[in-house]
Tab-separated table of C-alpha atoms in Angstrom:
chain	number	residue	atom	x	y	z
A	28	MET	CA	132.264	120.567	74.142
A	29	SER	CA	135.603	121.147	75.809
A	30	GLU	CA	138.607	119.012	74.975
A	31	SER	CA	138.951	117.865	78.574
A	32	ILE	CA	135.653	116.030	78.304
A	33	GLU	CA	136.994	114.031	75.375
A	34	GLU	CA	139.841	112.575	77.447
A	35	LYS	CA	139.771	108.871	78.220
A	36	GLY	CA	139.334	109.437	81.942
A	37	TRP	CA	135.780	110.788	81.786
A	38	LEU	CA	134.004	107.488	82.450
A	39	GLY	CA	135.334	106.885	85.979
A	40	PRO	CA	134.078	110.141	87.559
A	41	VAL	CA	130.747	109.879	85.732
A	42	ALA	CA	130.279	106.310	86.953
A	43	VAL	CA	130.934	107.370	90.543
A	44	ILE	CA	128.482	110.280	90.332
A	45	TRP	CA	125.789	108.181	88.684
A	46	VAL	CA	126.154	105.349	91.207
A	47	ALA	CA	125.685	107.887	94.019
A	48	TYR	CA	122.584	109.176	92.243
A	49	ALA	CA	121.245	105.658	91.670
A	50	ILE	CA	121.639	104.592	95.305
A	51	THR	CA	119.465	107.374	96.671
A	52	CYS	CA	116.941	107.161	93.825
A	53	PHE	CA	116.358	103.440	94.355
A	54	VAL	CA	116.074	103.627	98.139
A	55	ALA	CA	113.923	106.783	97.896
A	56	ILE	CA	111.431	105.022	95.615
A	57	ALA	CA	111.298	102.078	98.023
A	58	THR	CA	110.627	104.495	100.890
A	59	ILE	CA	107.915	106.348	98.947
A	60	TYR	CA	106.119	103.073	98.176
A	61	SER	CA	106.303	102.006	101.816
A	62	MET	CA	104.812	105.362	102.862
A	63	GLY	CA	102.038	105.005	100.311
A	64	TRP	CA	101.236	101.518	101.524
A	65	HIS	CA	101.225	102.715	105.139
A	66	VAL	CA	98.713	105.459	104.316
A	67	THR	CA	96.631	103.011	102.254
A	68	SER	CA	96.527	100.324	104.940
A	69	THR	CA	95.945	102.670	107.886
A	70	THR	CA	93.468	105.160	106.397
A	71	GLY	CA	91.980	103.666	103.245
A	72	ASP	CA	91.292	107.253	102.235
A	73	PRO	CA	91.942	108.026	98.540
A	74	VAL	CA	92.216	111.726	99.343
A	75	ALA	CA	95.003	111.036	101.823
A	76	ILE	CA	96.773	108.783	99.326
A	77	ALA	CA	96.521	111.472	96.636
A	78	ALA	CA	97.766	114.107	99.084
A	79	VAL	CA	101.012	112.182	99.597
A	80	THR	CA	101.590	112.139	95.824
A	81	VAL	CA	100.747	115.819	95.400
A	82	CYS	CA	103.034	116.851	98.255
A	83	GLY	CA	105.866	114.945	96.600
A	84	MET	CA	105.368	116.279	93.070
A	85	LEU	CA	104.074	119.817	93.433
A	86	PRO	CA	107.170	121.317	95.129
A	87	GLN	CA	109.373	119.779	92.468
A	88	GLY	CA	107.298	121.322	89.703
A	89	LEU	CA	107.205	124.746	91.318
A	90	LEU	CA	110.832	124.893	92.460
A	91	ALA	CA	112.680	123.246	89.569
A	92	PRO	CA	113.146	126.573	87.678
A	93	PHE	CA	114.708	128.089	90.808
A	94	GLY	CA	116.762	124.923	91.184
A	95	GLY	CA	118.045	125.571	87.682
A	96	VAL	CA	119.131	129.080	88.699
A	97	VAL	CA	121.002	127.642	91.669
A	98	ALA	CA	122.635	125.024	89.422
A	99	ASP	CA	123.970	127.796	87.166
A	100	ARG	CA	125.191	129.940	90.066
A	101	PHE	CA	126.993	127.414	92.236
A	102	ASN	CA	129.054	124.264	92.002
A	103	ARG	CA	126.697	121.465	90.991
A	104	LYS	CA	128.476	118.859	93.090
A	105	SER	CA	127.927	121.010	96.182
A	106	ILE	CA	124.223	121.242	95.358
A	107	LEU	CA	123.928	117.457	95.081
A	108	LEU	CA	125.787	116.978	98.370
A	109	ALA	CA	123.448	119.443	100.083
A	110	CYS	CA	120.406	117.580	98.714
A	111	TYR	CA	121.719	114.276	100.055
A	112	ALA	CA	122.372	115.881	103.454
A	113	VAL	CA	118.815	117.247	103.637
A	114	ILE	CA	117.375	113.778	103.059
A	115	VAL	CA	119.633	112.287	105.744
A	116	VAL	CA	118.329	114.804	108.290
A	117	ALA	CA	114.684	114.402	107.185
A	118	SER	CA	114.894	110.586	107.227
A	119	LEU	CA	116.403	110.490	110.716
A	120	ALA	CA	113.737	112.923	111.918
A	121	MET	CA	111.056	110.586	110.582
A	122	VAL	CA	112.752	107.635	112.296
A	123	ALA	CA	112.527	109.541	115.567
A	124	VAL	CA	108.842	110.274	114.946
A	125	VAL	CA	108.112	106.607	114.180
A	126	PHE	CA	109.897	105.293	117.277
A	127	SER	CA	108.268	107.930	119.467
A	128	GLY	CA	104.862	106.528	118.543
A	129	HIS	CA	103.621	109.833	117.144
A	130	LEU	CA	103.579	108.941	113.429
A	131	SER	CA	100.739	110.778	111.688
A	132	LEU	CA	99.568	111.724	108.224
A	133	PRO	CA	100.811	115.339	108.609
A	134	ALA	CA	104.306	114.014	109.397
A	135	ILE	CA	104.256	111.856	106.262
A	136	LEU	CA	103.002	114.782	104.171
A	137	ALA	CA	105.780	116.988	105.577
A	138	PHE	CA	108.387	114.380	104.630
A	139	SER	CA	106.901	114.140	101.126
A	140	LEU	CA	107.184	117.918	100.806
A	141	VAL	CA	110.860	117.754	101.769
A	142	MET	CA	111.433	115.051	99.149
A	143	GLY	CA	109.716	117.199	96.521
A	144	VAL	CA	111.799	120.249	97.423
A	145	ARG	CA	114.957	118.127	97.276
A	146	ASN	CA	114.062	116.884	93.787
A	147	GLY	CA	113.401	120.437	92.629
A	148	PHE	CA	117.056	121.304	93.253
A	149	ARG	CA	118.751	117.951	92.710
A	150	ASP	CA	117.415	117.058	89.257
A	151	PRO	CA	118.422	120.283	87.419
A	152	ALA	CA	121.881	120.158	89.019
A	153	PHE	CA	122.395	116.508	88.050
A	154	ASN	CA	121.157	116.947	84.464
A	155	ALA	CA	123.231	120.109	83.993
A	156	LEU	CA	126.338	118.415	85.411
A	157	MET	CA	126.462	115.515	82.968
A	158	PRO	CA	127.350	117.527	79.795
A	159	MET	CA	130.329	119.007	81.683
A	160	LEU	CA	131.788	115.524	82.130
A	161	VAL	CA	130.453	113.353	79.296
A	162	PRO	CA	131.532	113.566	75.615
A	163	GLU	CA	128.581	114.680	73.518
A	164	LYS	CA	128.482	111.450	71.500
A	165	HIS	CA	127.882	109.483	74.714
A	166	LEU	CA	125.252	111.749	76.289
A	167	ILE	CA	122.274	109.723	75.071
A	168	ARG	CA	123.681	106.529	76.620
A	169	ILE	CA	124.358	108.190	79.968
A	170	ASN	CA	120.884	109.739	79.976
A	171	MET	CA	119.330	106.373	79.170
A	172	LEU	CA	120.900	105.024	82.375
A	173	ASP	CA	118.289	107.145	84.161
A	174	ASN	CA	115.570	105.249	82.285
A	175	LEU	CA	117.197	101.949	83.226
A	176	LEU	CA	117.239	103.067	86.849
A	177	SER	CA	113.567	104.060	86.687
A	178	ALA	CA	112.619	100.751	85.096
A	179	ALA	CA	114.594	98.653	87.563
A	180	SER	CA	113.212	100.702	90.432
A	181	MET	CA	109.619	100.157	89.275
A	182	ILE	CA	110.232	96.414	89.277
A	183	LEU	CA	112.320	95.996	92.440
A	184	ALA	CA	112.045	99.059	94.702
A	185	PRO	CA	108.361	98.613	95.658
A	186	ALA	CA	109.076	95.036	96.733
A	187	LEU	CA	112.001	96.211	98.865
A	188	GLY	CA	109.913	98.958	100.452
A	189	ILE	CA	107.022	96.642	101.274
A	190	LEU	CA	109.421	93.989	102.614
A	191	LEU	CA	111.072	96.462	104.984
A	192	TYR	CA	107.733	97.943	106.027
A	193	THR	CA	105.940	94.667	106.705
A	194	SER	CA	108.961	93.191	108.507
A	195	PHE	CA	110.097	96.125	110.638
A	196	GLY	CA	107.650	99.014	110.204
A	197	LEU	CA	108.002	102.380	108.483
A	198	GLY	CA	111.177	103.228	110.418
A	199	ALA	CA	113.158	100.572	108.494
A	200	PRO	CA	112.858	102.109	104.984
A	201	MET	CA	113.561	105.530	106.502
A	202	ILE	CA	116.780	104.209	108.019
A	203	ALA	CA	117.663	102.614	104.677
A	204	LEU	CA	117.138	105.965	102.952
A	205	ALA	CA	119.367	107.752	105.465
A	206	VAL	CA	122.111	105.140	105.065
A	207	GLY	CA	121.831	105.247	101.273
A	208	SER	CA	122.068	109.033	101.255
A	209	VAL	CA	125.168	108.969	103.463
A	210	LEU	CA	126.800	106.443	101.121
A	211	SER	CA	125.932	108.685	98.171
A	212	MET	CA	127.493	111.693	99.894
A	213	PHE	CA	130.775	109.895	100.562
A	214	THR	CA	130.830	108.464	97.035
A	215	LEU	CA	130.212	111.823	95.375
A	216	ALA	CA	132.726	113.575	97.640
A	217	THR	CA	135.541	111.571	96.030
A	218	VAL	CA	134.975	113.138	92.600
A	219	SER	CA	136.280	116.500	91.405
A	220	VAL	CA	133.657	118.508	89.507
A	221	PRO	CA	134.278	121.812	87.666
A	222	THR	CA	132.329	124.956	88.495
A	223	VAL	CA	130.466	126.520	85.585
A	224	ARG	CA	130.907	130.106	86.684
A	225	LYS	CA	131.407	132.332	89.676
A	226	GLU	CA	128.521	133.429	91.828
A	227	ALA	CA	126.560	136.090	90.000
A	228	GLU	CA	125.217	139.336	91.348
A	229	ALA	CA	122.163	139.156	89.137
A	230	ARG	CA	118.778	138.892	90.795
A	231	VAL	CA	116.993	135.545	90.777
A	232	ARG	CA	114.229	137.082	88.650
A	233	ASP	CA	116.775	138.050	85.997
A	234	GLU	CA	118.410	134.629	86.219
A	235	LEU	CA	115.067	132.903	85.643
A	236	ALA	CA	114.294	135.258	82.778
A	237	GLY	CA	117.567	134.264	81.123
A	238	GLY	CA	116.499	130.593	81.017
A	239	PHE	CA	113.092	131.452	79.563
A	240	LYS	CA	114.718	133.760	76.987
A	241	VAL	CA	116.996	130.986	75.772
A	242	ILE	CA	113.985	128.715	75.273
A	243	ALA	CA	111.815	131.408	73.697
A	244	HIS	CA	114.570	132.463	71.283
A	245	HIS	CA	114.927	128.968	69.794
A	246	ARG	CA	111.799	127.556	68.258
A	247	GLY	CA	113.177	124.020	68.386
A	248	LEU	CA	113.663	124.037	72.156
A	249	LEU	CA	110.366	125.845	72.670
A	250	PHE	CA	108.362	123.453	70.494
A	251	LEU	CA	110.097	120.411	72.017
A	252	MET	CA	109.097	121.476	75.518
A	253	LEU	CA	105.559	122.366	74.467
A	254	SER	CA	105.067	119.003	72.786
A	255	PHE	CA	106.549	117.280	75.830
A	256	VAL	CA	104.149	119.058	78.189
A	257	MET	CA	101.150	118.258	75.974
A	258	GLY	CA	102.305	114.645	75.781
A	259	LEU	CA	102.595	114.396	79.569
A	260	VAL	CA	99.148	115.932	80.049
A	261	ALA	CA	97.779	113.210	77.760
A	262	TYR	CA	99.912	110.420	79.233
A	263	GLY	CA	99.314	111.211	82.929
A	264	PRO	CA	95.718	109.912	83.036
A	265	PHE	CA	96.724	106.716	81.236
A	266	GLU	CA	99.253	105.813	83.919
A	267	ASN	CA	97.245	106.920	86.935
A	268	LEU	CA	93.826	105.659	85.815
A	269	MET	CA	95.106	102.250	84.690
A	270	PRO	CA	94.235	100.596	88.049
A	271	LEU	CA	90.679	101.918	87.687
A	272	LEU	CA	90.467	100.461	84.167
A	273	VAL	CA	91.734	97.126	85.504
A	274	SER	CA	89.093	97.152	88.239
A	275	THR	CA	86.049	98.376	86.321
A	276	VAL	CA	86.515	96.687	82.948
A	277	PHE	CA	88.637	93.610	83.679
A	278	GLY	CA	87.418	92.906	87.207
A	279	GLY	CA	90.967	92.769	88.499
A	280	ASP	CA	92.305	93.381	91.992
A	281	GLY	CA	95.435	95.082	93.289
A	282	TYR	CA	97.557	92.146	92.211
A	283	ALA	CA	96.275	92.474	88.653
A	284	ALA	CA	97.036	96.196	88.669
A	285	SER	CA	100.561	95.472	89.924
A	286	MET	CA	101.037	93.082	87.000
A	287	CYS	CA	100.443	95.984	84.623
A	288	ALA	CA	102.904	98.141	86.567
A	289	GLY	CA	105.499	95.374	86.505
A	290	ALA	CA	104.986	94.847	82.775
A	291	PHE	CA	105.504	98.581	82.242
A	292	GLY	CA	108.784	98.409	84.167
A	293	VAL	CA	110.007	95.406	82.173
A	294	GLY	CA	109.116	97.147	78.914
A	295	MET	CA	110.882	100.334	79.954
A	296	LEU	CA	113.953	98.325	80.916
A	297	GLY	CA	114.069	96.692	77.493
A	298	GLY	CA	113.432	99.956	75.653
A	299	SER	CA	116.148	101.733	77.611
A	300	MET	CA	118.674	99.003	76.850
A	301	LEU	CA	117.796	99.256	73.163
A	302	MET	CA	118.290	103.036	73.217
A	303	MET	CA	121.685	102.595	74.870
A	304	VAL	CA	122.722	100.230	72.081
A	305	VAL	CA	121.578	102.363	69.164
A	306	GLY	CA	122.679	105.626	70.835
A	307	GLU	CA	122.551	108.520	68.425
A	308	ARG	CA	122.549	106.359	65.315
A	309	VAL	CA	118.853	107.178	65.078
A	310	PRO	CA	117.453	110.744	64.910
A	311	LEU	CA	116.328	111.533	68.447
A	312	PRO	CA	113.415	113.846	67.441
A	313	ARG	CA	111.956	111.036	65.338
A	314	VAL	CA	112.369	108.620	68.244
A	315	ILE	CA	110.384	110.969	70.517
A	316	ALA	CA	107.653	111.537	67.930
A	317	GLY	CA	107.444	107.876	66.913
A	318	CYS	CA	107.128	106.737	70.525
A	319	GLY	CA	104.424	109.363	71.111
A	320	ILE	CA	102.414	108.105	68.133
A	321	THR	CA	102.789	104.491	69.255
A	322	VAL	CA	101.744	105.270	72.835
A	323	GLY	CA	98.686	107.109	71.493
A	324	VAL	CA	97.623	103.993	69.620
A	325	ILE	CA	98.266	101.832	72.707
A	326	ILE	CA	96.143	104.049	74.973
A	327	ALA	CA	93.249	103.938	72.508
A	328	VAL	CA	93.536	100.146	72.161
A	329	CYS	CA	93.441	99.768	75.963
A	330	GLY	CA	90.118	101.607	75.970
A	331	LEU	CA	88.705	99.286	73.299
A	332	LEU	CA	89.786	95.948	74.823
A	333	PRO	CA	86.988	93.726	76.170
A	334	GLY	CA	87.168	92.548	79.774
A	335	SER	CA	88.119	89.022	78.702
A	336	LEU	CA	91.480	90.113	77.240
A	337	PHE	CA	93.414	91.062	80.359
A	338	PRO	CA	96.662	89.505	79.014
A	339	ALA	CA	96.417	91.913	76.077
A	340	LEU	CA	96.181	94.816	78.521
A	341	VAL	CA	99.325	93.602	80.287
A	342	ALA	CA	101.077	93.394	76.918
A	343	CYS	CA	99.967	96.945	76.082
A	344	ALA	CA	101.360	98.141	79.417
A	345	GLY	CA	104.705	96.514	78.629
A	346	LEU	CA	104.814	98.020	75.138
A	347	SER	CA	103.959	101.459	76.505
A	348	GLY	CA	106.875	101.124	78.939
A	349	ALA	CA	109.215	100.334	76.066
A	350	CYS	CA	108.005	103.429	74.221
A	351	CYS	CA	108.408	105.637	77.298
A	352	ALA	CA	112.129	104.910	77.135
A	353	GLY	CA	112.113	107.090	74.029
A	354	PHE	CA	110.843	110.232	75.779
A	355	ALA	CA	112.812	111.770	78.666
A	356	GLY	CA	116.293	110.458	77.814
A	357	PRO	CA	116.343	111.637	74.179
A	358	ALA	CA	114.638	114.934	75.076
A	359	THR	CA	117.185	115.637	77.828
A	360	THR	CA	120.012	114.854	75.406
A	361	LEU	CA	118.645	117.257	72.785
A	362	ILE	CA	118.390	120.038	75.364
A	363	GLN	CA	121.914	119.366	76.638
A	364	LYS	CA	123.313	119.470	73.100
A	365	ASN	CA	121.525	122.667	72.151
A	366	CYS	CA	121.968	124.821	75.249
A	367	ASP	CA	124.993	126.807	76.376
A	368	PRO	CA	126.446	125.361	79.624
A	369	GLY	CA	126.010	128.735	81.330
A	370	TYR	CA	122.227	128.439	80.961
A	371	LEU	CA	121.765	124.678	81.006
A	372	GLY	CA	120.820	124.485	84.692
A	373	ARG	CA	118.000	126.984	84.257
A	374	VAL	CA	116.735	125.399	81.056
A	375	MET	CA	116.777	121.933	82.631
A	376	GLY	CA	114.994	123.372	85.677
A	377	ILE	CA	112.204	124.688	83.460
A	378	PHE	CA	112.038	121.342	81.648
A	379	ASN	CA	111.910	119.369	84.913
A	380	SER	CA	109.218	121.710	86.194
A	381	ALA	CA	107.125	121.116	83.098
A	382	MET	CA	107.474	117.350	83.520
A	383	ALA	CA	106.610	117.478	87.232
A	384	LEU	CA	103.493	119.602	86.661
A	385	GLY	CA	102.280	118.072	83.391
A	386	MET	CA	101.320	114.622	84.658
A	387	PRO	CA	99.338	115.678	87.765
A	388	ALA	CA	97.588	118.358	85.715
A	389	GLY	CA	96.649	115.812	83.078
A	390	THR	CA	95.532	113.347	85.730
A	391	ALA	CA	93.271	115.939	87.358
A	392	ILE	CA	91.705	116.867	84.010
A	393	GLY	CA	91.480	113.244	82.898
A	394	GLY	CA	89.861	112.116	86.128
A	395	ALA	CA	87.139	114.729	85.771
A	396	VAL	CA	86.504	113.845	82.131
A	397	ALA	CA	86.583	110.095	82.771
A	398	ALA	CA	83.950	110.532	85.486
A	399	LEU	CA	81.612	111.888	82.804
A	400	THR	CA	82.489	109.632	79.867
A	401	GLY	CA	83.563	106.427	81.584
A	402	VAL	CA	87.153	105.192	81.718
A	403	PRO	CA	87.198	103.140	78.450
A	404	ALA	CA	85.762	105.975	76.359
A	405	PHE	CA	88.179	108.418	77.938
A	406	PHE	CA	91.133	106.162	77.106
A	407	VAL	CA	90.110	106.138	73.449
A	408	ALA	CA	89.836	109.937	73.341
A	409	ASP	CA	93.059	110.346	75.311
A	410	GLY	CA	94.885	108.058	72.898
A	411	VAL	CA	93.746	110.200	69.976
A	412	VAL	CA	95.091	113.314	71.706
A	413	MET	CA	98.452	111.620	72.304
A	414	LEU	CA	98.529	110.475	68.693
A	415	VAL	CA	97.973	114.035	67.451
A	416	VAL	CA	100.765	115.342	69.699
A	417	GLY	CA	103.130	112.719	68.273
A	418	VAL	CA	102.216	113.584	64.680
A	419	LEU	CA	102.709	117.323	65.286
A	420	THR	CA	106.101	116.587	66.828
A	421	MET	CA	107.061	114.487	63.816
A	422	LEU	CA	106.039	117.279	61.412
A	423	SER	CA	107.932	120.048	63.212
A	424	SER	CA	111.067	120.964	61.268
A	425	ASP	CA	112.232	123.075	64.222
A	426	ILE	CA	112.271	120.051	66.518
A	427	ARG	CA	113.977	117.910	63.880
A	428	GLY	CA	116.657	120.598	63.578
A	429	LEU	CA	117.705	120.066	67.189
A	430	ASP	CA	119.631	116.957	66.152
A	431	GLY	CA	122.294	119.214	64.653
A	432	GLY	CA	123.013	120.977	67.951
A	433	ALA	CA	122.905	124.372	66.259
A	434	CYS	CA	121.037	126.183	68.997
A	435	ARG	CA	124.000	126.372	71.340
A	436	ASP	CA	125.936	128.877	69.261
A	437	GLU	CA	122.808	130.906	68.607
A	438	ALA	CA	122.045	131.013	72.331
A	439	ALA	CA	125.337	132.692	73.052
A	440	GLN	CA	124.368	135.464	70.630
A	441	ALA	CA	120.773	135.727	71.845
A	442	VAL	CA	121.486	136.009	75.576
A	443	PRO	CA	124.919	137.028	76.907
A	444	VAL	CA	126.510	134.227	78.909
A	445	PRO	CA	128.242	135.215	82.153
A	446	ALA	CA	131.983	134.755	82.422
A	447	GLN	CA	133.228	131.270	83.145
A	448	SER	CA	135.156	130.559	86.296
């Protein structure tokens, strides 16, 4: 970590960048929920509803590794500014479509695709930028701000999106997203951000290979990502099939399902605040593994609850949210600490891709299995799988070794790092 990062003035620029990130994230989630509700209320077609989700997530999963290459080639602030600009243009185009009276499902799917592409480039650039500006001892706290944002967004953003949609139509949240993105652009433009290196002449294929080589060379990073992907495959069905469990076992309606979602958000908010307080005073690999084990038990318990204990299901949803605060933030911090800055964008791109693809893949598999076994029985089996993943993560000495940050120096020897600018 360079000495400049340790200077007292690091917090101001980071706060400005994160606020810009938070503005667009919050308004984007509100817009996505309003789009989902529009498709639900106008079509009632589960295939159409699923298509909106797939169009938003699939591009991110496929493009994140390439986004990591771009983050390592060019100035990361410029990448973020370009992503904000794309959303401004796309949002205004959707506003024009809405006011023209030609709003259709294909237009909504096209906008979701643009959002997914944007995320595929924005997230690796943002995650790779933070270690350039934040002292290493504070990385976990800054990363946990993302969890706080996600939790607050899950509680508040859907309400904002539905309020704008029901009051003014779908054009209102689109306008809000455009305005929020413009504010983020102006906010970010005020901050000076260093460039990692000059533009490289290497081919994109070679650039991508460099990120995979860094991961493959270090068993800790490799095993961490593998356990994370397996955990997401197991966790995806739990989150996405929860409304079906509420309906079939507990006889609940959409309001009851939203109570579980709100409880999850409250739990994640509390867990994130706790992680910010304890910081790195606890071993991050053990936090990840312990939360995985706990979530496995929670999923299994949800499958065993009788229909008369709906409050217990809500409590389980809240506890699972608290545990989820111990996944992405600590894992991102471990990767940032153990990866050379010249390769961090690519490695984070691969990691973001794995996260974006893991949950929908698990949901697809889980939905097929649950159709055969029934949702409660599937939850029990799924919880056991998650429990095993957590135990294997806990037992891995390679993952535990990531807490020392030793992989960064080894990476420089394993794969030559291009010259810094």
